[in-house]
């Protein structure tokens, strides 16, 4: 049975594990470092204290299996995304005004009602709304012409997936051999963001040409998916109606996924007490909860000394 490309979109956020432990990134007192920017432990703790003071919401989360560790990792994740979004907003000249934030909050029931029903205080809520609006605008500027082409291979275990990922990364006859059986592999599958908004928010759209991903769509299944991005277009023709029909939530998710290369370039170093950064889920997860691996494109070999180059 041929694989369905939609399964590539199944990498979803997984919460779990424990808070605690010692050590951390190079800068003492940091919860996470993005590039050269450090998020202080005190900032995360302050937000956690606010969340824990919302006893009704905490009781509901606890009843659903959530923990303090989950909240802490979510806070650190939001700090990472905030940093990346601020950088991209400055680079791309995306401006979100206070009036836009006010309108968004008013349309969602009003700031006081939202604060009462959430884990945020007023300042954190406004920051979250600003970040979401930046992400949505980033998606609007990119999604219409965005398309990726991938080669996909199924794997039966983590070890099998990692081995196939290494093979795909380096290419050549060994990689070609992975596509001998069309029941478990397919080449040249193109996915357009405008008509596949859920896939556009997945790791499928966060990898550069030549990059390879191996991940498990669902922990309840034994199947793993391995894919290599072979082409990426930013001017593919699309139906304007498809873009207009995207929800704000879909646009926000797509905009955040477009930050994946930024996170890779800058580097995200998480204090071990919270866990590790997972580029597939685009969030902080507990050590051992990563859903797969991302391999960068293989760099072209440097010319031998004395070899002339053209160009």
Short mmCIF file of C-alpha atoms in Angstrom, two decimals, residues 82-96 130-131 133-135 137-138 141 259 262:
data_model
loop_
_atom_site.label_atom_id
_atom_site.label_comp_id
_atom_site.label_asym_id
_atom_site.label_seq_id
_atom_site.Cartn_x
_atom_site.Cartn_y
_atom_site.Cartn_z
CA UNK A 82 9.08 34.84 20.84
CA UNK A 83 12.79 35.40 20.29
CA UNK A 84 12.70 33.94 16.78
CA UNK A 85 9.59 35.91 15.84
CA UNK A 86 11.07 39.18 17.07
CA UNK A 87 14.16 38.60 14.97
CA UNK A 88 12.14 37.78 11.86
CA UNK A 89 9.75 40.70 12.39
CA UNK A 90 12.71 43.07 12.51
CA UNK A 91 14.33 41.52 9.43
CA UNK A 92 11.11 41.44 7.40
CA UNK A 93 9.74 44.73 8.73
CA UNK A 94 6.61 43.19 10.18
CA UNK A 95 4.93 45.63 12.57
CA UNK A 96 2.07 44.70 14.89
CA UNK A 130 1.59 39.92 19.22
CA UNK A 131 3.68 36.85 18.45
CA UNK A 133 -0.05 38.05 14.66
CA UNK A 134 3.58 38.25 13.53
CA UNK A 135 3.59 34.53 12.71
CA UNK A 137 1.65 37.77 8.77
CA UNK A 138 4.85 35.87 8.00
CA UNK A 141 3.66 36.67 2.85
CA UNK A 259 11.19 29.81 11.66
CA UNK A 262 16.29 30.25 11.85
#
